[in-house]
Amino acid sequence: MKTDFLNDLNEAQQHAVAHTEGPSMVIAGAGSGKTRVLTYRVAYLIRTGVDPFHILALTFTNKAAREMKERIMNLVGMEAKNVWMGTFHSIFARVLRMEGNRLGYTSNYSIYDTQDSRNLVKAIVKELQLDNKVYTHNFVHHKISIAKNNLISPVDYNQDPDIITADQMSGKPQIGAIYNIYNNRLKKADAMDFDDLLFNTYLLLRNFPEVMIKYQRKFKYILVDEYQDTNIVQYNIVKRLAANNENLCVVGDDAQSIYAFRGANIRNILNFKKDYPGHALFKLEQNYRSTKNIVNAANSIIKNNQKQIFKKVWTSNDEGARIHLLKARTDTEEGSLVVNSIFENKMNNRMGNEAFAILYRTNAQSRSFEEALRKLNIPYRIYGGLSFYKRKEIKDLLAYFRLAINNKDEEALNRVINYPARGIGKTTIEKAVVAAREADKSMWDVIGDPDKYRLKVNSGTRQKLQDFSMMIRSFTAMLFSKNAYDLARHIAYSIRILKDVSEDQTPEGISRLENLDELLNAIKEFTEDSDELSGEEKKKEYRTLDEFMQDVALLTDADEKDKENRDHVSLMTVHAAKGLEFPYIYVVGLEENLFPSIQSLHNRADLEEERRLFYVAVTRAMVALTLSFAQNRYRWGNLTYCEPSRFIEEIDNQYIEHPKKVHIPGMGNETPKKASFQQGVTPLDFKGRNLKKLSAAARSDDVPPGDFAIIDDLQPGMQVEHQRFGQGKVLQLEGYGGSKKATIFFQSVGQKQLLLKYARLKIL
């Protein structure tokens, strides 16, 4: 039978796949096989006679689109290549290549990425002679992006009295003018930014009925993944394209709608029943990922949201361990508790590092966990962001510290001489470099005494150079008269970096300010912590900034050594973790004003989004879940008392195990070590994913854990290298995702079939 593959699905999944006509909504609980349903639905359409050229499948990531297309090909063959499948941006960029001439673009238009767009904004602000500290390019670009995603054109923006008033009250009345010039420049350059790919598609469908009819006839069946994450412009495009046939299937989970800050509108999924009164509703409620305790705990959390589509997620997996709660005295102790728990779980359950993930609300929280992982020599990787000490704002402030310690540190000097902006331009810097080379002196010598080295600059610039030099010298003079924290704080405020970053109220800007706060907190702890000092060092009155910088230099050096290690603990924000799963999950920093975020406490809608974010974090766990919080946390150099998150209280008591005191070396806690963090946790077998075998594979020399990213890149005919078998040629690929296998002919041992998940192949 041509649709025998439906036997691979459970009953609810089969119904969702086979109902192809008319509007339908599939509410897919966490770990319930959402991608599987989308994949099989497309395959079912093709097998039942639908031309794949008439199928449009929209996703949010290219990776998801590639994996789905690959799975469909395994089910129905090469016909799957003809499906219009991809991200919203990639699909509609194709449409605009063909139809964009109607809007005044050629088929070869350029696409500006975020940095291109921000550079253009920066140039316009400069041309208009506006204050770039008020009109920061990040903030202005963010405002333009929000406008486009809400279908507000430059004309609409500049004619809307509410928008105009809001900009005037915020002290930025020229944003509308910048937006207008920005769009005109894009048009003159035959370019679109990322937001234009959707905005212009909407304009095509709205302004050219013949284009809308053409694509309504073309896309007879439309599928949308992660529908809860769609914004206003995406919603309107889909609604117009589906208006004729209404063969629209949206798949998502309102309980995992966590991207409002990007413009996602949860009302799109909640109001689907109003948009399509005759729709069919399917609920995928069986979870294949997690233990009963984790699934039930997640249910007890999300039931507190008022606005939701009710579902009862369940699982036939084992009961599993109860959720563990770790209570720490400080954020530093929290890092040690969590990492010691990871170490103990590794030993007790014989798991590899890749089985563990630490999830936090903000990137700034990574520091204490990074440092604790380094102390136990556990390799880790930061996902969705740079390692803490490699983030731009951190490197900027550290460069000032380096320059105060060593005035001739030219790399540090080049980085900060005009940041924050102080009117020392690129031409001046280039002249200083030339003068230094001619005199065989350092650049620092030249800017400190421009007349002596005949630096040809005007009197105003000369004064700015001398002011900068004097400021740095004043920092140097305080190096041994102030402790590390007092000097670091003095430098941070003197150079105005905190003020500069705080001007940017975009999500990125707020994150950067939090990171700077966390750096100062780290220095505060370093200054006050005498436990790790040697006897000789303890004789000193205080620890100084040069000592802290030496520690940092060693830590970042260790980062480089761990860079190639693929067996690592994963660290990421909860937002970055969406769509992923790990046997062992640690959700950290569960305190009021942190998780939930202080910005979410002003209204119910924001608080419910925070609760959905916590739900996402909990449902990433397969085997065991640990939650942690600190009773005290440093904020802007002050140790502040923290209240445990309300989300902890919302978990039904029968699913959670409350803290036990555990001995942490060096923490002064003398509780016997037998009080285990994860008593009774054992790897479970989940529908073909035997975690006990996985951990054994992770320890085996034959099949070390592989680089998961390489799976997508591998193609037949490629030359590869295996750690044990040497060089070989890929003959065939079969399967998909974690089950994908490769048949490879190795020169040394002949033909082998390897599971790519563990093969650790290197493409030559």
PDB file of C-alpha atoms in Angstrom, residues 202 296 344 403 440 484 563 609 625:
ATOM      1  CA  TYR A 202       2.972  41.294   1.722  1.00  0.00           C
ATOM      2  CA  ASN A 296       3.615  15.902  35.063  1.00  0.00           C
ATOM      3  CA  GLU A 344      28.628  13.177  40.236  1.00  0.00           C
ATOM      4  CA  LEU A 403      45.846  49.554  29.203  1.00  0.00           C
ATOM      5  CA  ASP A 440      60.473  53.843  16.539  1.00  0.00           C
ATOM      6  CA  ALA A 484      40.511  45.424  42.129  1.00  0.00           C
ATOM      7  CA  LYS A 563      37.796  24.781  21.669  1.00  0.00           C
ATOM      8  CA  GLU A 609       5.192  34.369  28.438  1.00  0.00           C
ATOM      9  CA  LEU A 625      15.813  17.784  35.777  1.00  0.00           C
TER      10      LEU A 625
END
